Every structure is written in C-alpha cells, then in structure tokens.
Short mmCIF file of C-alpha atoms in Angstrom, two decimals:
data_model
loop_
_atom_site.label_atom_id
_atom_site.label_comp_id
_atom_site.label_asym_id
_atom_site.label_seq_id
_atom_site.Cartn_x
_atom_site.Cartn_y
_atom_site.Cartn_z
CA MET A 133 -8.58 53.44 -8.45
CA LYS A 134 -6.89 50.06 -8.03
CA LYS A 135 -4.53 50.76 -10.94
CA LEU A 136 -3.67 54.17 -9.47
CA PHE A 137 -2.99 52.56 -6.10
CA ALA A 138 -0.84 49.86 -7.67
CA LEU A 139 1.14 52.48 -9.61
CA LEU A 140 1.63 54.57 -6.47
CA LEU A 141 2.71 51.47 -4.55
CA ALA A 142 5.20 50.59 -7.27
CA CYS A 143 6.64 54.12 -7.27
CA LEU A 144 7.03 54.03 -3.49
CA MET A 145 8.78 50.66 -3.75
CA ILE A 146 11.20 51.93 -6.38
CA ALA A 147 11.88 55.06 -4.37
CA GLY A 148 12.47 52.98 -1.26
CA MET A 149 14.85 50.69 -3.12
CA PHE A 150 16.84 53.61 -4.51
CA ALA A 151 16.95 55.25 -1.10
CA GLY A 152 18.11 52.07 0.61
CA CYS A 153 20.97 51.28 -1.74
CA ALA A 154 24.41 52.69 -1.16
CA PRO A 155 26.77 52.91 -4.16
CA GLN A 156 29.55 51.02 -2.43
CA ASP A 157 27.36 48.09 -1.25
CA LYS A 158 24.43 47.12 -3.44
CA GLY A 159 23.00 44.54 -1.01
CA SER A 160 19.52 43.16 -1.76
CA VAL A 161 15.87 44.09 -1.36
CA TYR A 162 13.10 42.00 0.25
CA TRP A 163 9.59 43.25 -0.51
CA LEU A 164 6.63 41.81 1.44
CA ASN A 165 3.60 42.30 -0.80
CA PHE A 166 0.24 42.68 0.94
CA LYS A 167 -1.70 43.04 -2.32
CA PRO A 168 -1.61 39.69 -4.16
CA GLU A 169 -3.47 41.15 -7.16
CA SER A 170 -0.44 43.46 -7.67
CA ASP A 171 2.06 40.61 -7.54
CA GLU A 172 2.58 40.31 -11.30
CA THR A 173 3.19 44.05 -11.71
CA LEU A 174 5.60 44.16 -8.79
CA GLN A 175 7.52 41.13 -10.06
CA LYS A 176 8.04 42.86 -13.43
CA ILE A 177 9.19 46.06 -11.76
CA ALA A 178 11.57 44.10 -9.51
CA THR A 179 13.05 42.32 -12.54
CA MET A 180 13.53 45.60 -14.40
CA TYR A 181 15.20 47.20 -11.38
CA THR A 182 17.55 44.24 -10.90
CA GLU A 183 18.57 44.35 -14.57
CA LYS A 184 19.28 48.07 -14.35
CA THR A 185 21.09 48.23 -11.00
CA GLY A 186 22.28 44.70 -10.32
CA VAL A 187 20.53 44.71 -6.94
CA PRO A 188 18.51 41.48 -6.41
CA VAL A 189 14.89 42.09 -5.46
CA LYS A 190 12.65 39.40 -3.95
CA VAL A 191 8.92 40.08 -3.91
CA VAL A 192 7.04 37.76 -1.54
CA THR A 193 3.27 37.62 -1.07
CA ALA A 194 2.02 37.89 2.53
CA ALA A 195 1.93 34.50 4.33
CA SER A 196 4.25 32.99 1.72
CA GLY A 197 7.16 31.06 3.20
CA THR A 198 6.00 31.58 6.79
CA LEU A 199 4.42 29.42 9.49
CA TRP A 200 1.02 30.55 8.20
CA ALA A 201 1.65 28.53 5.04
CA LEU A 202 1.04 25.36 7.09
CA PHE A 203 -2.20 26.68 8.56
CA PRO A 204 -4.51 25.47 5.71
CA PRO A 205 -3.52 21.77 5.98
CA VAL A 206 -3.71 22.05 9.78
CA VAL A 207 -7.26 23.38 9.43
CA ALA A 208 -8.13 20.54 7.03
CA ILE A 209 -6.68 17.91 9.36
CA GLY A 210 -8.27 19.41 12.46
CA LEU A 211 -11.72 19.62 10.89
CA ALA A 212 -11.40 16.08 9.58
CA LEU A 213 -10.61 14.83 13.07
CA ILE A 214 -13.53 16.72 14.60
CA THR A 215 -16.21 16.20 11.96
CA LYS A 216 -15.11 12.77 10.65
CA GLU A 217 -15.92 14.18 7.20
CA VAL A 218 -13.18 14.57 4.63
CA TYR A 219 -14.87 16.48 1.78
CA SER A 220 -15.88 19.62 3.68
CA SER A 221 -12.62 19.55 5.67
CA LEU A 222 -10.46 19.59 2.54
CA LEU A 223 -12.64 22.24 0.91
CA ILE A 224 -12.51 24.55 3.96
CA GLY A 225 -8.74 24.02 4.22
CA THR A 226 -8.38 25.02 0.58
CA LEU A 227 -10.55 28.10 1.13
CA VAL A 228 -8.40 29.12 4.11
CA GLY A 229 -5.31 28.78 1.92
CA ALA A 230 -6.88 30.99 -0.74
CA LEU A 231 -7.81 33.61 1.87
CA LEU A 232 -4.26 33.71 3.24
CA ALA A 233 -2.72 33.90 -0.22
CA ALA A 234 -5.09 36.74 -1.16
CA LYS A 235 -4.72 38.59 2.16
CA PHE A 236 -8.51 38.21 2.60
CA SER A 237 -9.32 40.09 -0.60
CA PRO A 238 -12.66 38.57 -1.82
CA ALA A 239 -11.93 38.82 -5.54
CA ALA A 240 -8.35 37.58 -5.21
CA THR A 241 -9.51 34.74 -2.92
CA MET A 242 -11.87 33.44 -5.60
CA ASP A 243 -9.09 33.77 -8.17
CA TYR A 244 -6.72 31.65 -6.08
CA LEU A 245 -9.45 29.15 -5.16
CA ILE A 246 -10.69 28.58 -8.70
CA ASN A 247 -7.64 29.15 -10.91
CA ASP A 248 -4.59 28.27 -8.83
CA ALA A 249 -6.23 25.53 -6.74
CA MET A 250 -9.14 23.71 -8.38
CA ILE A 251 -8.64 24.25 -12.12
CA SER A 252 -4.94 23.55 -11.72
CA ALA A 253 -5.75 20.39 -9.71
CA VAL A 254 -8.18 19.08 -12.32
CA SER A 255 -5.91 19.84 -15.28
CA GLY A 256 -2.87 18.41 -13.54
CA THR A 257 -4.54 15.12 -12.59
CA ALA A 258 -6.98 14.71 -15.48
CA GLY A 259 -5.12 11.59 -16.65
CA ILE A 260 -5.51 10.00 -13.21
CA PHE A 261 -9.24 10.76 -13.30
CA LEU A 262 -9.51 9.01 -16.66
CA PHE A 263 -7.67 5.97 -15.35
CA LEU A 264 -9.97 5.74 -12.33
CA VAL A 265 -13.06 5.95 -14.55
CA PHE A 266 -11.73 3.32 -16.99
CA LEU A 267 -10.84 1.11 -14.02
CA GLY A 268 -14.31 1.52 -12.54
CA ILE A 269 -15.85 0.43 -15.85
CA ILE A 270 -13.59 -2.63 -16.04
CA VAL A 271 -14.54 -3.57 -12.47
CA SER A 272 -18.24 -3.31 -13.35
CA LEU A 273 -17.74 -5.47 -16.44
CA LEU A 274 -15.87 -8.16 -14.53
CA ASN A 275 -18.58 -8.28 -11.89
CA LYS A 276 -21.21 -8.83 -14.59
CA SER A 277 -19.24 -11.43 -16.54
CA GLY A 278 -19.24 -14.09 -13.81
CA GLY A 279 -15.50 -14.69 -13.90
CA SER A 280 -15.22 -14.13 -10.15
CA ALA A 281 -18.07 -16.58 -9.57
CA ALA A 282 -16.25 -19.14 -11.73
CA PHE A 283 -13.26 -18.90 -9.40
CA GLY A 284 -15.60 -19.52 -6.47
CA ARG A 285 -16.98 -22.69 -8.06
CA TRP A 286 -13.48 -23.97 -8.69
CA ALA A 287 -12.45 -23.17 -5.11
CA GLN A 288 -15.38 -25.09 -3.62
CA GLU A 289 -14.40 -28.17 -5.62
CA HIS A 290 -10.67 -28.14 -4.89
CA ILE A 291 -10.19 -26.62 -1.41
CA LYS A 292 -10.48 -29.27 1.32
CA THR A 293 -9.26 -27.62 4.59
CA ARG A 294 -9.89 -24.51 6.73
CA VAL A 295 -6.32 -23.34 6.21
CA GLY A 296 -6.72 -23.83 2.46
CA ALA A 297 -9.96 -21.82 2.48
CA MET A 298 -8.33 -18.91 4.31
CA LEU A 299 -5.22 -18.95 2.13
CA ALA A 300 -7.37 -19.11 -1.01
CA THR A 301 -9.23 -16.02 0.22
CA PHE A 302 -5.88 -14.33 0.73
CA ALA A 303 -4.65 -15.43 -2.73
CA LEU A 304 -7.73 -14.07 -4.49
CA GLY A 305 -7.32 -10.79 -2.64
CA VAL A 306 -3.72 -10.58 -3.84
CA LEU A 307 -4.79 -11.33 -7.41
CA ILE A 308 -7.37 -8.53 -7.44
CA PHE A 309 -4.88 -5.76 -6.68
CA ILE A 310 -6.15 -3.17 -9.13
CA ASP A 311 -8.71 -1.60 -6.77
CA ASP A 312 -9.72 -2.08 -3.13
CA TYR A 313 -13.45 -1.59 -3.80
CA PHE A 314 -13.38 -4.34 -6.42
CA ASN A 315 -11.28 -6.46 -4.07
CA CYS A 316 -13.61 -6.24 -1.06
CA LEU A 317 -16.85 -6.93 -2.88
CA THR A 318 -15.52 -9.60 -5.23
CA VAL A 319 -13.51 -11.62 -2.70
CA GLY A 320 -16.40 -11.61 -0.24
CA ALA A 321 -18.99 -12.76 -2.76
CA VAL A 322 -16.71 -15.44 -4.23
CA MET A 323 -15.16 -16.90 -1.07
CA ARG A 324 -18.04 -16.68 1.39
CA PRO A 325 -19.57 -20.05 0.38
CA VAL A 326 -16.11 -21.64 0.54
CA THR A 327 -15.23 -20.33 4.01
CA ASP A 328 -18.72 -21.07 5.34
CA SER A 329 -18.38 -24.71 4.31
CA HIS A 330 -15.08 -24.92 6.24
CA LYS A 331 -16.49 -23.19 9.36
CA VAL A 332 -14.48 -19.96 9.08
CA SER A 333 -16.25 -17.26 11.06
CA ARG A 334 -17.64 -14.26 9.19
CA ALA A 335 -15.49 -11.99 11.36
CA LYS A 336 -12.35 -13.85 10.24
CA LEU A 337 -13.46 -13.68 6.59
CA ALA A 338 -14.04 -9.93 6.92
CA TYR A 339 -10.56 -9.52 8.41
CA LEU A 340 -8.93 -11.52 5.61
CA ILE A 341 -10.70 -9.35 3.03
CA ASP A 342 -9.91 -6.04 4.75
CA ALA A 343 -6.29 -6.89 5.56
CA THR A 344 -5.62 -7.81 1.94
CA ALA A 345 -7.54 -5.15 0.01
CA ALA A 346 -5.83 -1.83 0.83
CA PRO A 347 -2.35 -3.25 1.65
CA ILE A 348 -2.04 -5.07 -1.69
CA CYS A 349 -3.32 -2.05 -3.63
CA MET A 350 -0.76 0.14 -1.84
CA ILE A 351 2.17 -1.97 -3.08
CA ALA A 352 0.88 -2.58 -6.63
CA PRO A 353 2.26 -0.05 -9.15
CA ILE A 354 -0.75 -0.62 -11.42
CA SER A 355 -3.73 0.16 -9.22
CA SER A 356 -6.12 2.96 -8.38
CA TRP A 357 -4.06 3.64 -5.23
CA ALA A 358 -0.82 4.01 -7.19
CA ALA A 359 -2.60 6.47 -9.44
CA ALA A 360 -3.92 8.44 -6.46
CA VAL A 361 -0.50 8.61 -4.79
CA SER A 362 1.11 9.62 -8.08
CA GLY A 363 -1.47 12.37 -8.47
CA SER A 364 -0.71 13.68 -4.96
CA VAL A 365 3.01 14.10 -5.71
CA ASP A 366 4.46 17.29 -7.15
CA PRO A 367 7.35 16.09 -9.38
CA GLU A 368 9.23 19.38 -8.96
CA THR A 369 9.08 19.23 -5.17
CA ALA A 370 9.77 15.48 -4.99
CA GLY A 371 12.50 15.56 -7.63
CA MET A 372 10.98 12.59 -9.48
CA SER A 373 7.75 11.38 -11.03
CA GLY A 374 4.92 10.28 -8.76
CA ILE A 375 4.96 6.68 -10.00
CA LYS A 376 8.72 6.41 -9.46
CA LEU A 377 8.34 7.69 -5.91
CA PHE A 378 5.52 5.20 -5.30
CA ILE A 379 7.65 2.27 -6.48
CA MET A 380 10.68 3.38 -4.45
CA ALA A 381 8.48 3.61 -1.34
CA ILE A 382 7.24 0.01 -1.56
CA PRO A 383 10.14 -1.73 0.29
CA TYR A 384 9.73 0.57 3.32
CA ASN A 385 5.91 0.32 3.39
CA PHE A 386 6.10 -1.88 6.46
CA TYR A 387 2.43 -1.97 7.41
CA SER A 388 1.24 -3.12 3.99
CA LEU A 389 3.98 -5.74 3.60
CA LEU A 390 3.77 -7.02 7.18
CA SER A 391 -0.04 -7.28 7.02
CA LEU A 392 0.35 -9.83 4.24
CA VAL A 393 3.03 -11.71 6.19
CA PHE A 394 0.85 -11.63 9.31
CA ILE A 395 -2.13 -13.18 7.46
CA ILE A 396 -0.05 -16.08 6.18
CA ALA A 397 1.49 -16.63 9.62
CA ILE A 398 -1.79 -16.78 11.60
CA CYS A 399 -3.41 -19.01 8.95
CA LEU A 400 -0.57 -21.54 8.90
CA MET A 401 -0.07 -21.45 12.67
CA LYS A 402 -3.85 -21.67 13.29
CA PHE A 403 -3.39 -18.97 15.91
CA ASP A 404 -6.02 -16.42 16.99
CA TYR A 405 -6.31 -14.06 19.94
CA GLY A 406 -8.53 -11.31 21.25
CA PRO A 407 -12.25 -11.28 20.32
CA MET A 408 -11.43 -13.20 17.12
CA ARG A 409 -10.50 -16.25 19.17
CA ARG A 410 -14.06 -16.56 20.52
CA HIS A 411 -15.60 -16.08 17.07
CA GLU A 412 -13.40 -18.78 15.56
CA TRP A 413 -14.06 -21.20 18.48
CA ASN A 414 -17.82 -20.79 18.07
CA ALA A 415 -17.56 -21.30 14.31
CA ILE A 416 -15.57 -24.54 14.67
CA ASN A 417 -17.30 -26.06 17.68
CA LYS A 418 -20.84 -24.68 17.47
CA ASN A 419 -21.12 -24.05 13.74
CA ASP A 420 -21.99 -20.46 14.70
CA LEU A 421 -20.40 -18.17 12.10
CA PHE A 422 -21.58 -14.92 13.74
CA THR A 423 -21.31 -15.35 17.56
CA GLU A 424 -23.14 -12.07 18.17
CA GLY A 425 -24.61 -9.06 16.45
CA GLU A 426 -26.68 -9.04 13.29
CA ARG A 427 -26.93 -12.42 11.57
CA VAL A 428 -27.10 -11.87 7.85
CA GLU A 429 -28.85 -14.53 5.82
CA SER A 430 -26.80 -15.21 2.70
CA VAL A 431 -28.54 -14.86 -0.63
CA GLU A 432 -27.68 -17.62 -3.06
CA VAL A 433 -25.58 -16.27 -5.92
CA LYS A 434 -26.74 -17.09 -9.43
CA PHE A 435 -23.67 -18.16 -11.39
CA ASN A 436 -23.17 -17.75 -15.10
CA GLU A 437 -22.54 -21.34 -16.22
CA LYS A 438 -20.51 -20.13 -19.21
CA SER A 439 -18.02 -18.20 -17.12
CA LYS A 440 -14.53 -19.52 -16.40
CA ILE A 441 -11.65 -18.47 -14.18
CA MET A 442 -9.91 -17.06 -17.24
CA ASP A 443 -12.73 -14.52 -17.61
CA LEU A 444 -11.41 -12.87 -14.45
CA VAL A 445 -7.70 -13.49 -14.90
CA LEU A 446 -7.26 -12.56 -18.58
CA PRO A 447 -8.67 -8.99 -18.39
CA VAL A 448 -6.54 -8.30 -15.32
CA ILE A 449 -3.42 -9.63 -17.08
CA VAL A 450 -4.17 -7.51 -20.16
CA LEU A 451 -4.65 -4.43 -17.95
CA ILE A 452 -1.30 -5.01 -16.25
CA PHE A 453 0.50 -5.64 -19.53
CA CYS A 454 -1.03 -2.63 -21.32
CA CYS A 455 -0.30 -0.24 -18.44
CA ALA A 456 3.27 -1.53 -18.08
CA PHE A 457 3.82 -1.21 -21.84
CA ALA A 458 2.35 2.29 -21.82
CA MET A 459 4.64 3.32 -18.97
CA ILE A 460 7.83 2.35 -20.75
CA TYR A 461 6.49 3.78 -24.04
CA VAL A 462 5.74 7.17 -22.48
CA GLY A 463 9.06 7.01 -20.62
CA GLY A 464 10.93 6.82 -23.96
CA PHE A 465 11.92 3.14 -24.04
CA PHE A 466 11.37 2.95 -27.82
CA ASP A 467 13.44 6.10 -28.29
CA GLY A 468 16.56 4.40 -26.98
CA VAL A 469 16.17 4.90 -23.23
CA ASP A 470 16.91 1.84 -21.07
CA PHE A 471 14.02 0.00 -19.40
CA ILE A 472 14.65 1.12 -15.81
CA THR A 473 15.05 4.78 -16.79
CA ALA A 474 11.95 4.66 -18.98
CA PHE A 475 9.84 3.17 -16.20
CA SER A 476 11.19 5.63 -13.63
CA ASP A 477 10.76 8.75 -15.78
CA THR A 478 7.34 7.92 -17.19
CA ASP A 479 4.31 10.16 -16.74
CA ALA A 480 1.65 8.08 -14.97
CA THR A 481 -1.06 10.61 -15.79
CA VAL A 482 -0.55 9.75 -19.47
CA ALA A 483 0.55 6.10 -19.30
CA LEU A 484 -2.14 4.69 -16.99
CA PRO A 485 -5.17 5.92 -18.97
CA TRP A 486 -3.28 5.01 -22.18
CA GLY A 487 -3.05 1.39 -21.05
CA ALA A 488 -6.42 1.26 -19.30
CA ILE A 489 -8.46 2.29 -22.34
CA ILE A 490 -6.85 -0.48 -24.41
CA ALA A 491 -7.59 -3.00 -21.66
CA LEU A 492 -11.17 -1.69 -21.45
CA VAL A 493 -11.79 -2.12 -25.17
CA PHE A 494 -10.26 -5.61 -25.03
CA THR A 495 -12.41 -6.58 -22.03
CA ILE A 496 -15.64 -5.45 -23.72
CA ILE A 497 -14.85 -7.29 -26.95
CA TYR A 498 -13.68 -10.41 -25.12
CA LEU A 499 -16.73 -10.66 -22.85
CA ILE A 500 -19.14 -10.05 -25.72
CA CYS A 501 -17.42 -12.66 -27.88
CA ARG A 502 -17.65 -15.08 -24.96
CA LYS A 503 -21.39 -14.22 -24.81
CA LEU A 504 -21.12 -13.46 -21.11
CA ILE A 505 -22.60 -9.98 -21.50
CA THR A 506 -24.39 -8.09 -24.25
CA PHE A 507 -23.25 -4.82 -25.79
CA LYS A 508 -26.10 -3.10 -23.96
CA ASP A 509 -24.90 -4.52 -20.64
CA ALA A 510 -21.37 -3.35 -21.43
CA MET A 511 -22.59 0.20 -22.09
CA LYS A 512 -24.51 0.20 -18.80
CA SER A 513 -21.19 -0.39 -17.07
CA VAL A 514 -19.86 2.97 -18.32
CA PRO A 515 -21.95 5.18 -15.98
CA GLU A 516 -21.78 2.54 -13.25
CA GLY A 517 -17.98 2.60 -13.34
CA PHE A 518 -17.92 6.40 -13.31
CA ILE A 519 -20.31 6.59 -10.35
CA ALA A 520 -18.19 4.10 -8.39
CA MET A 521 -15.16 6.39 -8.74
CA ILE A 522 -16.82 9.73 -7.90
CA ALA A 523 -15.71 9.67 -4.24
CA PRO A 524 -12.00 9.01 -5.02
CA ILE A 525 -12.05 11.70 -7.72
CA ILE A 526 -13.53 14.31 -5.35
CA ILE A 527 -10.99 13.50 -2.63
CA LEU A 528 -8.10 13.65 -5.09
CA THR A 529 -9.30 16.97 -6.54
CA LEU A 530 -9.68 18.67 -3.16
CA ALA A 531 -6.43 17.27 -1.75
CA THR A 532 -4.52 18.39 -4.86
CA SER A 533 -6.14 21.83 -4.66
CA LEU A 534 -4.96 22.20 -1.07
CA LYS A 535 -1.50 21.00 -2.08
CA ASN A 536 -1.30 23.54 -4.93
CA LEU A 537 -1.98 26.46 -2.61
CA THR A 538 0.20 25.23 0.24
CA THR A 539 3.31 24.30 -1.72
CA GLY A 540 3.15 26.75 -4.66
CA GLU A 541 6.36 28.80 -4.72
CA GLU A 542 4.50 31.95 -5.73
CA ILE A 543 1.57 31.32 -3.39
CA LEU A 544 2.07 30.11 0.23
CA ASN A 545 5.37 28.29 -0.38
CA ALA A 546 5.28 26.08 2.72
CA SER A 547 8.42 24.30 1.53
CA ALA A 548 10.52 27.40 2.19
CA PHE A 549 9.38 27.60 5.80
CA VAL A 550 9.65 23.86 6.46
CA GLU A 551 13.10 23.71 4.87
CA GLY A 552 14.29 26.52 7.11
CA ALA A 553 12.71 25.00 10.21
CA MET A 554 14.17 21.55 9.52
CA SER A 555 17.68 22.79 8.78
CA GLY A 556 18.39 23.07 12.49
CA VAL A 557 16.87 19.76 13.53
CA ALA A 558 19.34 17.31 15.03
CA ALA A 559 20.22 14.25 12.98
CA GLY A 560 18.96 11.93 15.74
CA LEU A 561 15.50 13.50 15.69
CA GLN A 562 15.41 13.35 11.90
CA SER A 563 15.95 9.60 12.11
CA LEU A 564 12.80 9.34 14.24
CA LEU A 565 10.66 11.36 11.86
CA PRO A 566 9.48 8.38 9.72
CA ALA A 567 8.08 6.72 12.86
CA ILE A 568 6.44 10.00 13.91
CA ILE A 569 4.95 10.50 10.43
CA PHE A 570 3.57 6.96 10.57
CA VAL A 571 1.77 7.65 13.86
CA VAL A 572 0.37 10.97 12.60
CA ALA A 573 -0.91 9.32 9.41
CA VAL A 574 -2.51 6.49 11.40
CA PHE A 575 -4.30 8.95 13.64
CA ILE A 576 -5.60 11.08 10.76
CA ALA A 577 -6.74 8.12 8.66
CA PHE A 578 -8.42 6.48 11.64
CA ALA A 579 -10.33 9.64 12.50
CA THR A 580 -11.30 10.51 8.93
CA GLY A 581 -11.76 7.01 7.53
CA THR A 582 -9.88 7.76 4.33
CA SER A 583 -6.39 6.81 3.20
CA TRP A 584 -6.55 8.96 0.09
CA GLY A 585 -7.43 12.10 1.98
CA THR A 586 -4.66 11.39 4.50
CA PHE A 587 -1.79 10.96 2.08
CA GLY A 588 -3.22 13.72 -0.11
CA ILE A 589 -2.70 16.10 2.84
CA LEU A 590 0.56 14.67 4.19
CA ILE A 591 2.61 13.87 1.06
CA PRO A 592 3.24 17.55 0.15
CA ILE A 593 4.32 18.22 3.73
CA VAL A 594 6.58 15.16 3.87
CA THR A 595 8.27 16.03 0.56
CA THR A 596 9.11 19.48 1.92
CA VAL A 597 10.41 18.10 5.23
CA PHE A 598 12.79 15.71 3.43
CA HIS A 599 13.46 17.94 0.45
CA ASP A 600 16.50 15.99 -0.78
CA PRO A 601 15.41 12.91 -2.82
CA SER A 602 18.88 11.38 -2.37
CA ASN A 603 18.36 11.28 1.41
CA PRO A 604 17.15 7.76 2.42
CA LEU A 605 14.84 9.40 4.97
CA PHE A 606 12.97 11.02 2.07
CA ILE A 607 11.72 7.64 0.80
CA MET A 608 11.14 6.38 4.36
CA GLY A 609 9.03 9.45 5.12
CA ILE A 610 6.82 8.83 2.08
CA SER A 611 6.57 5.13 2.96
CA ALA A 612 5.63 5.99 6.54
CA CYS A 613 2.93 8.34 5.28
CA LEU A 614 1.44 5.69 2.98
CA ALA A 615 1.76 2.89 5.55
CA GLY A 616 0.11 4.99 8.25
CA ALA A 617 -2.72 5.95 5.90
CA VAL A 618 -3.45 2.27 5.19
CA CYS A 619 -3.21 1.32 8.87
CA GLY A 620 -5.54 4.05 10.09
CA ASP A 621 -8.00 3.28 7.31
CA HIS A 622 -7.81 -0.42 8.23
CA CYS A 623 -8.64 0.26 11.88
CA SER A 624 -11.30 2.92 11.32
CA PRO A 625 -14.96 1.92 11.73
CA ILE A 626 -16.00 4.71 9.34
CA SER A 627 -13.60 3.70 6.57
CA ASP A 628 -15.31 2.77 3.31
CA THR A 629 -12.95 -0.21 2.93
CA THR A 630 -13.83 -1.46 6.41
CA ILE A 631 -17.54 -1.06 5.73
CA MET A 632 -17.30 -2.83 2.36
CA SER A 633 -15.29 -5.67 3.91
CA SER A 634 -18.11 -6.22 6.40
CA ALA A 635 -20.62 -6.09 3.56
CA GLY A 636 -18.59 -8.43 1.35
CA ALA A 637 -18.26 -10.99 4.15
CA GLU A 638 -21.87 -10.39 5.28
CA SER A 639 -20.53 -9.87 8.78
CA ASP A 640 -21.87 -7.61 11.50
CA HIS A 641 -19.88 -4.39 11.11
CA LEU A 642 -19.05 -3.88 14.78
CA ASN A 643 -17.96 -7.52 15.04
CA HIS A 644 -15.56 -6.92 12.18
CA VAL A 645 -14.16 -3.73 13.71
CA ASN A 646 -13.71 -5.21 17.19
CA THR A 647 -12.15 -8.50 16.07
CA GLN A 648 -9.66 -7.06 13.59
CA LEU A 649 -8.47 -4.15 15.76
CA PRO A 650 -6.05 -6.23 17.91
CA TYR A 651 -4.54 -7.74 14.76
CA ALA A 652 -4.18 -4.37 13.05
CA LEU A 653 -2.65 -2.78 16.16
CA THR A 654 -0.18 -5.66 16.45
CA VAL A 655 1.09 -5.06 12.91
CA ALA A 656 1.02 -1.29 13.53
CA GLY A 657 3.22 -1.67 16.61
CA ILE A 658 5.73 -3.81 14.71
CA SER A 659 5.68 -1.28 11.86
CA PHE A 660 6.36 1.60 14.27
CA VAL A 661 9.38 -0.20 15.73
CA SER A 662 10.53 -1.08 12.20
CA PHE A 663 10.42 2.59 11.15
CA ILE A 664 12.56 3.51 14.16
CA ILE A 665 15.08 0.80 13.23
CA ALA A 666 15.02 1.79 9.57
CA GLY A 667 15.54 5.46 10.46
CA TYR A 668 18.90 4.65 12.00
CA ILE A 669 20.02 1.71 9.83
CA GLN A 670 18.79 3.33 6.57
CA ASN A 671 19.13 0.08 4.66
CA VAL A 672 16.01 -1.78 3.58
CA TRP A 673 17.84 -5.10 3.14
CA PHE A 674 18.48 -5.15 6.89
CA SER A 675 15.38 -3.43 8.25
CA LEU A 676 12.76 -5.36 6.21
CA PRO A 677 13.99 -8.87 7.21
CA ILE A 678 14.08 -7.72 10.85
CA ALA A 679 10.48 -6.50 10.50
CA ILE A 680 9.37 -9.82 9.00
CA LEU A 681 11.07 -11.79 11.77
CA LEU A 682 9.37 -9.61 14.39
CA THR A 683 6.00 -10.27 12.74
CA ILE A 684 6.44 -14.05 12.63
CA ALA A 685 7.81 -14.14 16.17
#
C-alpha cells in the first residue's frame, strides 16, 4: 500500500511539474515533501526530470529549512532550564527533532532517531570517545602513583608565604590542564595542607581550584574539553576542522583568559571583597578556615615515599608531545605539508586517541618500572577511567545527535533558515551578537550546570548564524559561546566542576558558591564589555589588551 501511494504521489508530482512548465520559460519546481520515507524516491525522480527537461527541481522535507528547524534545540534548552537536568533534556530535544523530520510518522521517527541522530553521532565522534577513555585511565593511574602527592610535599617545604601558597595552587592548576575533573580533585588534595598551613580559607582554596580548572582546560588544545568542542563542530558547516576552530577561538575566549589574570591580580594585590573578605579575615586573624557551614575534618593523606614530582610531570609531557606529534602526522606534515597547515587541517578524532594510547602505554610501563603501582593496579584503572568519563560521553553523544538532526541539509536544515533570517540583520546588531551569545551561554550553563551540554547545543546554531569562516565575528561567536559556557558552569551551584572544587578543597559547598559568585560575575561583566568592544574593533590585538587592563583596574 505504501509503495502504491508513493508511486501515485510521484506520478502526481511529475504531472504537476509538466503542467506547470511553459515551453518558453522553464522556471523551477519546489516540492514540499510530507512523507519523509518517500524522500529518496522523490529525489531520484526529481534528478531524472531535471536531466530530461533542464528544469531544476528541489525536494524539501517538511520542517526543513524553516523556523521549526530551531524548535528541537529550543525544547532542549527550555527543558534544561526548567528541570536542571541535561540528559533527559537533550534526549527529548533529539526526539522532537526526529518527530519533525519524520512528520510524526512512528517508523520514520525511529529511523531518524537511531540512524541519522544517534548512530551517526557515535560513529562520527568515536575517536573523541576513545580519547576521553584513555585520558580517564591516565588520570586514574596518576592519582594512584603518588606523583601529585610528591608535588605537595615539595610545596610544603619550599613555599613560605600566603601569596606563594595561592600562586602555587594556581600554578598546579595550570599544569594539570588535560582534564577539569583531574584538576579539581588533584589540586585540592595536593595543596590543601599547604594552604591550611598559611591560613588560606577553604572558600578561597575552592575558588582558586574552580577558577583554574575549566578555564585552563578551555584554552588548552590538548584536553578533554578541546576534544569535546571539536566533536561538537561540523567541519562542513564551520568550514574547518573542530580543533582548528578551537585554537582560533582561544584569543577571544575572554572569560577563560581573564579568569586567570584575575586570580594573579587578587593574589598579588592581596585584595578580597564580598563574602570572601570575611572568610579570609577569619582565616588570618582567628585561624578559622571555614567561618560557617559544615566543617570538614581533613583526613591525613598517605604519601608514597617513592614518588617524585617527575612522576606527575613526565606522563603529562609525554601526553602533550604524543598528541601534538599525532596531530601534525595526521595533518600530513610528513607528506610535505607545512607545520601550520598540518596542525590546522588535522583530524582530532584520529590524532588525539592516536597520541593518547601511546602516552597511556608509556605511563603504565613507566609507573610499573618505578614500582609505584603493580600491573594489577594499572589494569584496575582501565574500568575506573572509563567510568569517570561516562557522563561526558553521554552528553557529547546526545548533543551531537541533536546537532545532526537540526543542521543536516537533508533533515531539518536549520542553517538555511538562520542564513536567510540573518541576511537582513543590520551590521551594527551583528557586531553585538558575540556579547548576546555570551549572555545566552552563561544563562544556559548556569541553569543546567554543564558547559559541555551548553556548547554542544549552541555551537551548531552559532556556526549557522556566522556561516562565513572568514568573517571575524564567526570566531568571536564561537569564543563567546565557549566563554559563556565556562562562566555559567563556574557560577552554577549544580555544576559538577563546582561540586568537585568544594570536595577537593573540603569546603562547605554553599560557602564556595556564595564566595566565588561576586568574583565570577566581575570577570563575566568585564568579558561582556570586552565582547562588545571586540565586535566593533574586530582585532584581538587591541581588544584583548583592553580586556586585561579592565581586569587589573
């Protein structure tokens, strides 16, 4: 029956096309298809007709290229804001996209949901998943080896001042840029005894950890965050590889860069304000590290006496080197391509796991040879590392699934609608869009508590708004999206990074949220102004120094 209906529909279409074409003016035919399961047949017929008559025929599935194409991400964002839960929100948004693409046909909906969305998302980002798993295993191994604890012992012996303790905490956070989870837990465990001995409040320690973790990961090309951003980018829509876009966005990522500048400034100036001021005063004058809330009793950490600082530093250096080498190798550097081109045109989904597995094997062999862990302990880290990365993998899969349905040219094709809508926007308003995108990303990330889910939803939309990669606003828009995602995640009390920062510092969670919010909002305000300035100047060498001066001032 379906085949008979499809055949009848095709015959009616052909008859309509013949009837509508005058010999003297061939014109064109636009066919709105309300039966997605007949799309392939109709496309073939349209091609045959065009070849025979010369009349161009465009077959478009219902909801494709219209305002409805943006409805699925709006649903996902709205649900995330209401429920504060990202997994179900992304899944429902993806389901809505499949329903629209299939015109509510049950069988076709499942086909779009499984084949075009989820299977395509997994196959397209499988390399990123591998990298995240390998990274999780390396993190587990480094935690077991005692290298981080060795750094802590060294710090206690050599750091003599409060400022030195805070800057050392910042420095260790910068060093551990490969993953924010690893950063939060490691920096807290290592530096807590050091900062306690110098009367740094637990709230201030939690802020230093939180303000370093996500921002440094967001500007490090070899990190789990770089991999996630790269996996959220469609190279065809963006006009470049995901890793290249990530690197190009770094100079305009004002919130991440200014957060690091802000930390150095308040440490050197010994300046605090808001609730943090009271916590720091009590720590210095009353030796009260908590001020209020739950007072966590620290458990003494058992150090591995054999471990050294190099046991932390060397595996990280090898990981960076191997991933960088893999990137230029995959990009064709050894086939005669110059270094910059090779690094820009590389495929991160291949290069990052390529380098990470070498670094993983090296780390296992090195730690076993150093007799810091046994082979059995190393193998236990394999499932532990995988489990640690389950949440990021789920978020990335669902966000990519939603992106596939929303931006697919033969599915909902949101880019066509957005491109048409933006073509009439005044140049002055376009210059304000990076600042607007930043605010939207902050709001979403704050409400949902996830950076990854935020930029997973927004990046496809931003790349369609600024569809020309040569337009400076294109890079600024991506930077604003990433910066806003970090900022909102930083401020959110339900963010996993915020929660882990409290846990790492052994600080009361509400104390951490309340004391860091004025600092985060200060940097957010400066970042917002900087995006407005950058939107009109469109030159990073002018806008970034202005932003830094505003932060210090």
